[in-house]
mmCIF file of C-alpha atoms in Angstrom:
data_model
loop_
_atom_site.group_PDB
_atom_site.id
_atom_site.type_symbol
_atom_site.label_atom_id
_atom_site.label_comp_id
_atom_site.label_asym_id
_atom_site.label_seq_id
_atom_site.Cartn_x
_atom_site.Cartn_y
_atom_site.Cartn_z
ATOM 1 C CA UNK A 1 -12.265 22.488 -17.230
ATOM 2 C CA UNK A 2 -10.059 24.328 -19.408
ATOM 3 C CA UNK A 3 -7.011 23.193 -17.164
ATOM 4 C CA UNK A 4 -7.926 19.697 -17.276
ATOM 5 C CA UNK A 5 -8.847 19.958 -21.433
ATOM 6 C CA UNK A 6 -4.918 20.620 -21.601
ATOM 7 C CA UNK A 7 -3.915 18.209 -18.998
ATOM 8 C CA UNK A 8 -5.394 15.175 -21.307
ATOM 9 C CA UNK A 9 -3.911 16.913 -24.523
ATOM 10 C CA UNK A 10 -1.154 14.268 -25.149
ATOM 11 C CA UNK A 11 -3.601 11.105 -24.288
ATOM 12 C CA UNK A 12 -6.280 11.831 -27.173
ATOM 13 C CA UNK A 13 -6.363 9.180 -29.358
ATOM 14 C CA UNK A 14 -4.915 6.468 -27.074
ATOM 15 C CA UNK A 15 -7.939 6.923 -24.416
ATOM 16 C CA UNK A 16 -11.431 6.295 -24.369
ATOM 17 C CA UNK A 17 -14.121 8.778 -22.155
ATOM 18 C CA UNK A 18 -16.621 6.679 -20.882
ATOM 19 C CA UNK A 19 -19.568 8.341 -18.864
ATOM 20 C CA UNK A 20 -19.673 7.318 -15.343
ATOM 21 C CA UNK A 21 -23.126 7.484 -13.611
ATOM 22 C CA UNK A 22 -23.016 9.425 -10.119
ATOM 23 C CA UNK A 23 -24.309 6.818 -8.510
ATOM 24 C CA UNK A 24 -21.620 4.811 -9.156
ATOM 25 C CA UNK A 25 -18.699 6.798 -8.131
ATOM 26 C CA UNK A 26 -20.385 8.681 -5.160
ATOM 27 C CA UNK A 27 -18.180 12.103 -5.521
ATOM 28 C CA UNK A 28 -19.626 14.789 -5.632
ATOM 29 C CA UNK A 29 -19.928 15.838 -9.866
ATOM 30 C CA UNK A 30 -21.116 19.157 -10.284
ATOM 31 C CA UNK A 31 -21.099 18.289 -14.015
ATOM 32 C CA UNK A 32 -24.046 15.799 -14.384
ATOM 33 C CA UNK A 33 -26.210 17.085 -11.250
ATOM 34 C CA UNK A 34 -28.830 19.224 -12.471
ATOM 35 C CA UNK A 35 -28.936 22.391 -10.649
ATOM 36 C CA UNK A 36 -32.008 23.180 -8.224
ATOM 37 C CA UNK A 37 -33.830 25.884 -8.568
ATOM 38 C CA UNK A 38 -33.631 28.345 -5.472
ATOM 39 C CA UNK A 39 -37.345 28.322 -4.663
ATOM 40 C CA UNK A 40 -39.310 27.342 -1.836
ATOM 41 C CA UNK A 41 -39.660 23.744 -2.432
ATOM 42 C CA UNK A 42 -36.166 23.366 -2.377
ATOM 43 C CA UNK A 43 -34.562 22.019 1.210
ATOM 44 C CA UNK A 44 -31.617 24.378 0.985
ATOM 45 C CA UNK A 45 -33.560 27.226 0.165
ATOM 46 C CA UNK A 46 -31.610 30.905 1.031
ATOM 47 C CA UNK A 47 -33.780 33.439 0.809
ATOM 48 C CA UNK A 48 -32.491 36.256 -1.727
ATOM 49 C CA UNK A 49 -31.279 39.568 -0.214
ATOM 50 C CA UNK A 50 -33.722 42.641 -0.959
ATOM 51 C CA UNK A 51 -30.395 44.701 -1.313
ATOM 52 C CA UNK A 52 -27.466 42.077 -2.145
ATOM 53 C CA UNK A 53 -23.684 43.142 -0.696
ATOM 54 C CA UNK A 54 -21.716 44.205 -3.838
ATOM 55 C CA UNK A 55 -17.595 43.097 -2.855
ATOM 56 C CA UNK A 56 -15.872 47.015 -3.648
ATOM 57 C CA UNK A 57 -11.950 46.575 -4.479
ATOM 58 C CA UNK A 58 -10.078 49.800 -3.347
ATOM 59 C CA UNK A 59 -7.406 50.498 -5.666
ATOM 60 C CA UNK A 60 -5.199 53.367 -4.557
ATOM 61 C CA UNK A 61 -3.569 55.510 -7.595
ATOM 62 C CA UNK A 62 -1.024 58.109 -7.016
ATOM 63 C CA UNK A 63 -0.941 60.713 -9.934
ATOM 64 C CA UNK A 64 2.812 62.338 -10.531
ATOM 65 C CA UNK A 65 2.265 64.909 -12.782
ATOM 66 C CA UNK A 66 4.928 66.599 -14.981
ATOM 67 C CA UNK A 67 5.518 69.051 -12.302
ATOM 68 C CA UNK A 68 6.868 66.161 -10.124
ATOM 69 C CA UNK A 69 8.934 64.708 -12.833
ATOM 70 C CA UNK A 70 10.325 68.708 -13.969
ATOM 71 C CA UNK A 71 11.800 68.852 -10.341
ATOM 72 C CA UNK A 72 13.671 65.444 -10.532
ATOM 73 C CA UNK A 73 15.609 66.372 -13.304
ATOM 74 C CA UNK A 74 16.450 70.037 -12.082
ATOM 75 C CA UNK A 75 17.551 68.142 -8.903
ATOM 76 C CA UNK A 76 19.897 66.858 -10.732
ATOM 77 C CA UNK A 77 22.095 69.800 -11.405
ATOM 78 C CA UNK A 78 22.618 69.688 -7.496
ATOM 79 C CA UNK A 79 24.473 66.531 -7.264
ATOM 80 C CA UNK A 80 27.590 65.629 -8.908
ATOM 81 C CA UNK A 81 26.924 62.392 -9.465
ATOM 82 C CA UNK A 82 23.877 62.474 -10.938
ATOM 83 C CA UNK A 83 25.419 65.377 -13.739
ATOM 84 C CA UNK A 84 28.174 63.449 -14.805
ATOM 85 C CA UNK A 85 26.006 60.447 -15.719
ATOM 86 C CA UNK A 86 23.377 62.564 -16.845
ATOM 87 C CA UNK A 87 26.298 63.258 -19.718
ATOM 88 C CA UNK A 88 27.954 59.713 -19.616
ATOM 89 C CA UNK A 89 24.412 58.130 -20.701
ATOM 90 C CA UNK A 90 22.865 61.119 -22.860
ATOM 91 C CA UNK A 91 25.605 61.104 -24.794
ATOM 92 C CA UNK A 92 26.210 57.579 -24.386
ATOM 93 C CA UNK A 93 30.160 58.920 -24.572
ATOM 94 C CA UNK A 94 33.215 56.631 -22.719
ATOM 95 C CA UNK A 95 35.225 59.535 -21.486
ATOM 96 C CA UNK A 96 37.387 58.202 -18.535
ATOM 97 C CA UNK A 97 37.497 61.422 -17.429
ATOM 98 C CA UNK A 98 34.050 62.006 -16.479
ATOM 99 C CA UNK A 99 33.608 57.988 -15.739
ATOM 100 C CA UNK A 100 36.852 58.745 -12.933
ATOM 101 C CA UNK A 101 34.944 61.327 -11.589
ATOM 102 C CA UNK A 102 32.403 59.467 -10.004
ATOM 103 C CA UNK A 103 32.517 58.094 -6.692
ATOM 104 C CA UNK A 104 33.838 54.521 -6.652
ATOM 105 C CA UNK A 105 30.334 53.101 -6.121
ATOM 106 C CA UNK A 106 29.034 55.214 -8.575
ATOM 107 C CA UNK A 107 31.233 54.439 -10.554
ATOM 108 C CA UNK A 108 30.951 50.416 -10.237
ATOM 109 C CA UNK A 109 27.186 50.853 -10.734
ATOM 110 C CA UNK A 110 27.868 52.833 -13.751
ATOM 111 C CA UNK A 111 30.434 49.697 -15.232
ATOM 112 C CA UNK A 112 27.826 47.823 -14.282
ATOM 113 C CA UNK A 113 25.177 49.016 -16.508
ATOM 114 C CA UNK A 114 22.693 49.454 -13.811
ATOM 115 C CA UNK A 115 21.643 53.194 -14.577
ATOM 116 C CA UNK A 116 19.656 54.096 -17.791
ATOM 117 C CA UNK A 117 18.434 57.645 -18.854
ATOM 118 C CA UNK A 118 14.920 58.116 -20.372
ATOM 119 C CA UNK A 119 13.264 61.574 -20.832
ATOM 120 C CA UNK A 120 16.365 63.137 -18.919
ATOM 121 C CA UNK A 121 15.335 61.180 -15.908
ATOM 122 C CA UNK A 122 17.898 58.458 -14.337
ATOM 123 C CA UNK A 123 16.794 54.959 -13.694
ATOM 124 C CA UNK A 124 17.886 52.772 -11.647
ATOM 125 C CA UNK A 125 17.978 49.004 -12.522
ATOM 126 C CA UNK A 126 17.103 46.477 -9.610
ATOM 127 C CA UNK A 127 15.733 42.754 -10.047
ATOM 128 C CA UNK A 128 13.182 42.961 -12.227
ATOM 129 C CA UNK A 129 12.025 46.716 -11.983
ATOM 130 C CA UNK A 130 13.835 49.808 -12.858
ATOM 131 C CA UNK A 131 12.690 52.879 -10.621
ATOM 132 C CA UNK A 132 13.862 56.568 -11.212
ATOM 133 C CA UNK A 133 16.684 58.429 -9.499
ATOM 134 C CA UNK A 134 15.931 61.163 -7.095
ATOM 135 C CA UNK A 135 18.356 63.136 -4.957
ATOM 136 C CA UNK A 136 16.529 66.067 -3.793
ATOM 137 C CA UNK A 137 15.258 65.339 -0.083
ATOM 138 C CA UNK A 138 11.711 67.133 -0.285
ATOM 139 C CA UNK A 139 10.888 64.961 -3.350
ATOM 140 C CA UNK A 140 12.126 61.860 -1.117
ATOM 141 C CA UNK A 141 9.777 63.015 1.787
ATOM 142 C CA UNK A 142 6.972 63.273 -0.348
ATOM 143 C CA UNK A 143 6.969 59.416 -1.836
ATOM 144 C CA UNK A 144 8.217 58.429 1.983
ATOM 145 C CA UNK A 145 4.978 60.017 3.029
ATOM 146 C CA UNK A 146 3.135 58.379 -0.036
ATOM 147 C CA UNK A 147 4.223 55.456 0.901
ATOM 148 C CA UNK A 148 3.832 55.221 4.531
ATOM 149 C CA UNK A 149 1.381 57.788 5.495
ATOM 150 C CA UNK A 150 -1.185 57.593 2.815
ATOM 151 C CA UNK A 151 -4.454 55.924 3.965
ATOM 152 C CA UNK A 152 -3.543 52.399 1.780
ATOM 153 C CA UNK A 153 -0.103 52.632 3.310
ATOM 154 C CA UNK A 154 -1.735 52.380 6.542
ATOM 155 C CA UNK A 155 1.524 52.839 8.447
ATOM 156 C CA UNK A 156 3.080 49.158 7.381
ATOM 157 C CA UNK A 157 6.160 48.436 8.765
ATOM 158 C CA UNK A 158 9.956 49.417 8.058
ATOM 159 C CA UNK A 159 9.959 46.285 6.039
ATOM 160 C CA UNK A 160 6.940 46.733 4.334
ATOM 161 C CA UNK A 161 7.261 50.449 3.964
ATOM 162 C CA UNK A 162 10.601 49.616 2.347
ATOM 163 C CA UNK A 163 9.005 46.789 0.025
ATOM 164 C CA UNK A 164 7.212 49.568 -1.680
ATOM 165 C CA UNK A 165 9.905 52.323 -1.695
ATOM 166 C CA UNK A 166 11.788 49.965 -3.910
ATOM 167 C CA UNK A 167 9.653 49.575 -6.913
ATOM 168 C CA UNK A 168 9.322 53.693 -7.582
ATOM 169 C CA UNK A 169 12.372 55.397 -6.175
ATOM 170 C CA UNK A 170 15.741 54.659 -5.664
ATOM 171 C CA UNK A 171 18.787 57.256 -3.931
ATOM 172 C CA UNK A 172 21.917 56.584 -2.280
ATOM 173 C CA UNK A 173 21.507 55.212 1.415
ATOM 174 C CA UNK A 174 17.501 54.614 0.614
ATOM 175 C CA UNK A 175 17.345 52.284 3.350
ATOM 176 C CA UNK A 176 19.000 53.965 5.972
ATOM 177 C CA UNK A 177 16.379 56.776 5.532
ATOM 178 C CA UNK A 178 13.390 54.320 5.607
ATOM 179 C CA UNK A 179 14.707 53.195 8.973
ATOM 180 C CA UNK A 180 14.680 56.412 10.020
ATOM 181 C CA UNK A 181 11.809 57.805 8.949
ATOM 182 C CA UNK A 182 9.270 55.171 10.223
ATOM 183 C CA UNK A 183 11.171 55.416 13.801
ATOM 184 C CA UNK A 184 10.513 58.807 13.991
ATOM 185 C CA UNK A 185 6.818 58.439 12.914
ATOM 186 C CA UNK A 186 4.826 60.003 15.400
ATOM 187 C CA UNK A 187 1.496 57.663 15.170
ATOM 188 C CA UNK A 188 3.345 54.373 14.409
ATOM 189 C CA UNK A 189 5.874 55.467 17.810
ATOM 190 C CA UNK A 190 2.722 55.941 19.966
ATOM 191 C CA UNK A 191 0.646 53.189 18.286
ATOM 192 C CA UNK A 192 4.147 51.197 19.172
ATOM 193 C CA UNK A 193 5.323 52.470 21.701
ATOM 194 C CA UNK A 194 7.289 50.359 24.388
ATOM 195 C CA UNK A 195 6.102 49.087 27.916
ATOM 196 C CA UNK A 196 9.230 49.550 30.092
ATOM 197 C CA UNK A 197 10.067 46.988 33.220
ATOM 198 C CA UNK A 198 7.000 45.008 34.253
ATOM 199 C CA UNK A 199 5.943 45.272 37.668
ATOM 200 C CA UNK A 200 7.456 42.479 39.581
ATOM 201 C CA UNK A 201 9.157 41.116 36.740
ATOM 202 C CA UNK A 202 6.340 39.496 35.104
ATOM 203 C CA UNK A 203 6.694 39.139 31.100
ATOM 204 C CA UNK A 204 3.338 37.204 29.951
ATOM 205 C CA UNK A 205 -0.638 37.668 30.146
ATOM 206 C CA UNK A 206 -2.644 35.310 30.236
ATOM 207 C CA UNK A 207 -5.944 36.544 28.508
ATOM 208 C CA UNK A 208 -9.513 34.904 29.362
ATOM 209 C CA UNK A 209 -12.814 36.055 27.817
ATOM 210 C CA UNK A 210 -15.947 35.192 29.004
ATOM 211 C CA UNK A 211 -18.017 33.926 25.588
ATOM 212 C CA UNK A 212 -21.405 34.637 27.521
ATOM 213 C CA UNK A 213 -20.949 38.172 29.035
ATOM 214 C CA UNK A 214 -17.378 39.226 26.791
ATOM 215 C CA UNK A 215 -15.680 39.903 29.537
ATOM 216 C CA UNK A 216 -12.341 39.933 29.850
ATOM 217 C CA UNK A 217 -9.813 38.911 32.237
ATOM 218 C CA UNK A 218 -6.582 39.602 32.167
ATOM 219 C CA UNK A 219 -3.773 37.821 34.839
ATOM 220 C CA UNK A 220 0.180 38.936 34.918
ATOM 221 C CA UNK A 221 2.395 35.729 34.983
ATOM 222 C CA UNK A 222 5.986 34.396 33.942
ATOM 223 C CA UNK A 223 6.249 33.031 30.670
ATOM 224 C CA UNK A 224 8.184 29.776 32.120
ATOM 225 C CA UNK A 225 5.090 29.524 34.340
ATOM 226 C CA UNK A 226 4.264 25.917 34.675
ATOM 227 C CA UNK A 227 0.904 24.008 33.961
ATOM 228 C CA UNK A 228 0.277 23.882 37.346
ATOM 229 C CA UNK A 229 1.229 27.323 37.919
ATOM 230 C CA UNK A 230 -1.642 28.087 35.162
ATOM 231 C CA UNK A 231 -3.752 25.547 36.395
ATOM 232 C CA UNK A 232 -3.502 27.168 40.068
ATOM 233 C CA UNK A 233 -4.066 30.632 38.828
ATOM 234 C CA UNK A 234 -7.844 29.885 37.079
ATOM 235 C CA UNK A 235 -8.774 27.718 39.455
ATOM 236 C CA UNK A 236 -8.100 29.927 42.390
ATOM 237 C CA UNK A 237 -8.377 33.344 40.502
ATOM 238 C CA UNK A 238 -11.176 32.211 37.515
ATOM 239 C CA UNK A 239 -13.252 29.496 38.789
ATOM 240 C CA UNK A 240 -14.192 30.991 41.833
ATOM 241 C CA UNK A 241 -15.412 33.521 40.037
ATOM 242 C CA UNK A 242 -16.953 31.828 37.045
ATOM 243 C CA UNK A 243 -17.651 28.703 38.289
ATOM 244 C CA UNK A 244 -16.748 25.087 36.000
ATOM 245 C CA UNK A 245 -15.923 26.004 32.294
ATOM 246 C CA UNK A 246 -18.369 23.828 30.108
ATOM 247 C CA UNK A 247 -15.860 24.626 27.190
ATOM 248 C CA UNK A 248 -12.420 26.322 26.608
ATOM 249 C CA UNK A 249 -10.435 27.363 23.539
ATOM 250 C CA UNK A 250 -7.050 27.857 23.598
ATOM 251 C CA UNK A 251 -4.013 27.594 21.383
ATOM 252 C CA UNK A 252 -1.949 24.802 21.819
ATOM 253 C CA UNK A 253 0.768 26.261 24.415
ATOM 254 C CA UNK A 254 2.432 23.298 26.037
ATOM 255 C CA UNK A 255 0.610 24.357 28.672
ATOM 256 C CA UNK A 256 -2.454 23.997 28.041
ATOM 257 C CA UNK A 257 -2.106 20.758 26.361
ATOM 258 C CA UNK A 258 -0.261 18.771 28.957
ATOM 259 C CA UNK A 259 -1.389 15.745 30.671
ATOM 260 C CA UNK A 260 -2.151 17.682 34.141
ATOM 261 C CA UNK A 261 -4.229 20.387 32.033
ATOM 262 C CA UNK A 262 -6.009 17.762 30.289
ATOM 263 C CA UNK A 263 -6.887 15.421 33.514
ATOM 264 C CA UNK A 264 -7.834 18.163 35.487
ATOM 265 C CA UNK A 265 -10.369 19.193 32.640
ATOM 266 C CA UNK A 266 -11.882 15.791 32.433
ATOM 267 C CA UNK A 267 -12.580 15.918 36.283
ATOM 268 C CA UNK A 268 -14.760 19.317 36.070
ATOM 269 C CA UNK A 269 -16.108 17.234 32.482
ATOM 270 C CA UNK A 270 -14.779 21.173 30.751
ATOM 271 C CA UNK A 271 -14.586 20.153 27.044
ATOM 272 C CA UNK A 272 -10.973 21.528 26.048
ATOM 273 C CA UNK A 273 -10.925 22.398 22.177
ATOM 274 C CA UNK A 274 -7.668 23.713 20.466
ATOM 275 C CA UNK A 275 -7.051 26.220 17.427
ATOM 276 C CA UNK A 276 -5.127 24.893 14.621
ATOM 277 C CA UNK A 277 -1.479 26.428 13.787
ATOM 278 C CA UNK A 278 -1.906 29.373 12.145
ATOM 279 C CA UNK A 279 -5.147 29.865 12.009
ATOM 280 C CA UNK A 280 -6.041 32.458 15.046
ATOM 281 C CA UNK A 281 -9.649 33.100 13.811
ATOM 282 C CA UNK A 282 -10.415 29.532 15.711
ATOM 283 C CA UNK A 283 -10.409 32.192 18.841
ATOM 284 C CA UNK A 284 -11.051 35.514 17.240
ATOM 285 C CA UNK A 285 -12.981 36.701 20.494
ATOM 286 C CA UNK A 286 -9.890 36.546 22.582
ATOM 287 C CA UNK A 287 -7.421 36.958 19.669
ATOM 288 C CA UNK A 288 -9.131 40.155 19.205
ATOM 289 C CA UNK A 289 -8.815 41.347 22.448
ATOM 290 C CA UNK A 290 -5.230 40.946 23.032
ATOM 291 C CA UNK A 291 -4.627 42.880 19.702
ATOM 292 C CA UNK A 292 -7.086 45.769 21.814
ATOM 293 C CA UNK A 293 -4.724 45.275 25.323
ATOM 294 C CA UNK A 294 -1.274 45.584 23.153
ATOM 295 C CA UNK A 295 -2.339 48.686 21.601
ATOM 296 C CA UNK A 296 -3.587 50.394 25.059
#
């Protein structure tokens, strides 16, 4: 209401409300129905819940206490780099010397005005976020491990994993260590792990579960397979064992939505019903279980 208050803004005084009865324009106007009460008498009674689900949002927090934040800045008495701008931007001095002793992309980052110091810590400017320096490599394991590790990490991806590295820390060749350290993760690399050569040079499976008994099938194939290739392979493989589907849902694979697939389907009188792009849940049973066979 609030949005559409502002919408009409410029119209007021050249426009007239006029109340509409419901009747009339047949939409359905939450405004002028009167709300039913949820009791017996009403048709789309819902019986209230003796204990009612209460939503919970998890919120993970990492704490960095001034230990954390004490070790940054002695770390950077290690690196050259990180000393001489520690004195080019506490003193907020212009000495070429110091600004030629940087290393050249240092020292275009530094022209740049891309590193700030607050609290004798060095931050690094990116997009819209400015994230601290850090150079010492046990401080860089530790907010790897935060951020890949942790239980609300969940083990997310090198691109993910390196979505949220960016908007806390930032060191030289950040990326290239990201890379690396979700490849050698030990759980992601055997959650991930890689088949090798199929036998007989198949590279597809084509996944059938059984609604009534959730049973799965599971049939190696070629993923240039034909429909009547497909076709061939339930019928002779599934049906037999089955019997006549009274209903299938699929995704729309050219396959299955050809004009031999389709005719054949009207002969056994198998209604043949299709997910929409995108939206996988359509066929969560069998979704579901090829998400349990890649992970085996």
């Amino acid at each position: 209401m609030l949005r559409w208050k502002i919408a009409i803004q410029e119209y007021r005084g050249n426009m007239t409300i006029v109340d509409k009865d419901g009747n009339i324009h047949k939409n359905a106007d939450g405004l002028r129905r009167w709300p039913l009460q949820n009791d017996i008498d009403n048709p789309a009674y819902v019986p209230e819940e003796a204990s009612p689900q209460i939503p919970i949002e998890v919120i993970s927090v990492t704490d960095l206490n001034t230990t954390f934040f004490e070790e940054v800045r002695n770390s950077y008495t290690q690196d050259t780099n990180c000393s001489i701008l520690c004195q080019l931007l506490n003193k907020d001095c212009k000495e070429n010397s110091l600004i030629h002793a940087l290393d050249e992309v240092w020292k275009k980052s530094y022209d740049e005005g891309i590193f700030h110091l607050l609290d004798g810590i060095i931050y690094h400017r990116a997009m819209h976020t400015c994230v601290m320096k850090v150079v010492d490599r046990s401080l860089i394991k530790l907010v790897l491990k935060e951020c890949h590790d942790s239980p609300f990490s969940g083990h997310l991806s090198e691109d993910r994993t390196r979505e949220k590295v960016k908007t806390c820390i930032w060191w030289s060749m950040w990326k290239k260590d990201v890379a690396e350290y979700c490849k050698t993760c030990h759980r992601c690399q055997k959650a991930n792990k890689s088949t090798g050569k199929s036998y007989r040079s198949y590279n597809a499976c084509l996944v059938i579960v059984d609604r009534f008994s959730k049973t799965p099938i599971f049939f190696p194939c070629q993923k240039d397979d034909t429909a009547m290739d497909t076709a061939l392979l339930i019928c002779n493989r599934v049906v037999s064992w089955t019997g006549i589907f009274t209903n299938i849902i699929s995704d729309r694979d050219l396959k299955l939505t050809s004009a031999l697939w389709t005719n054949l389907h009207q002969l056994f009188g198998t209604k043949l019903s299709f997910s929409t792009a995108y939206h996988p849940q359509t066929d969560g049973l069998a979704e579901r279980m090829i998400q349990t066979l890649e992970d085996m």
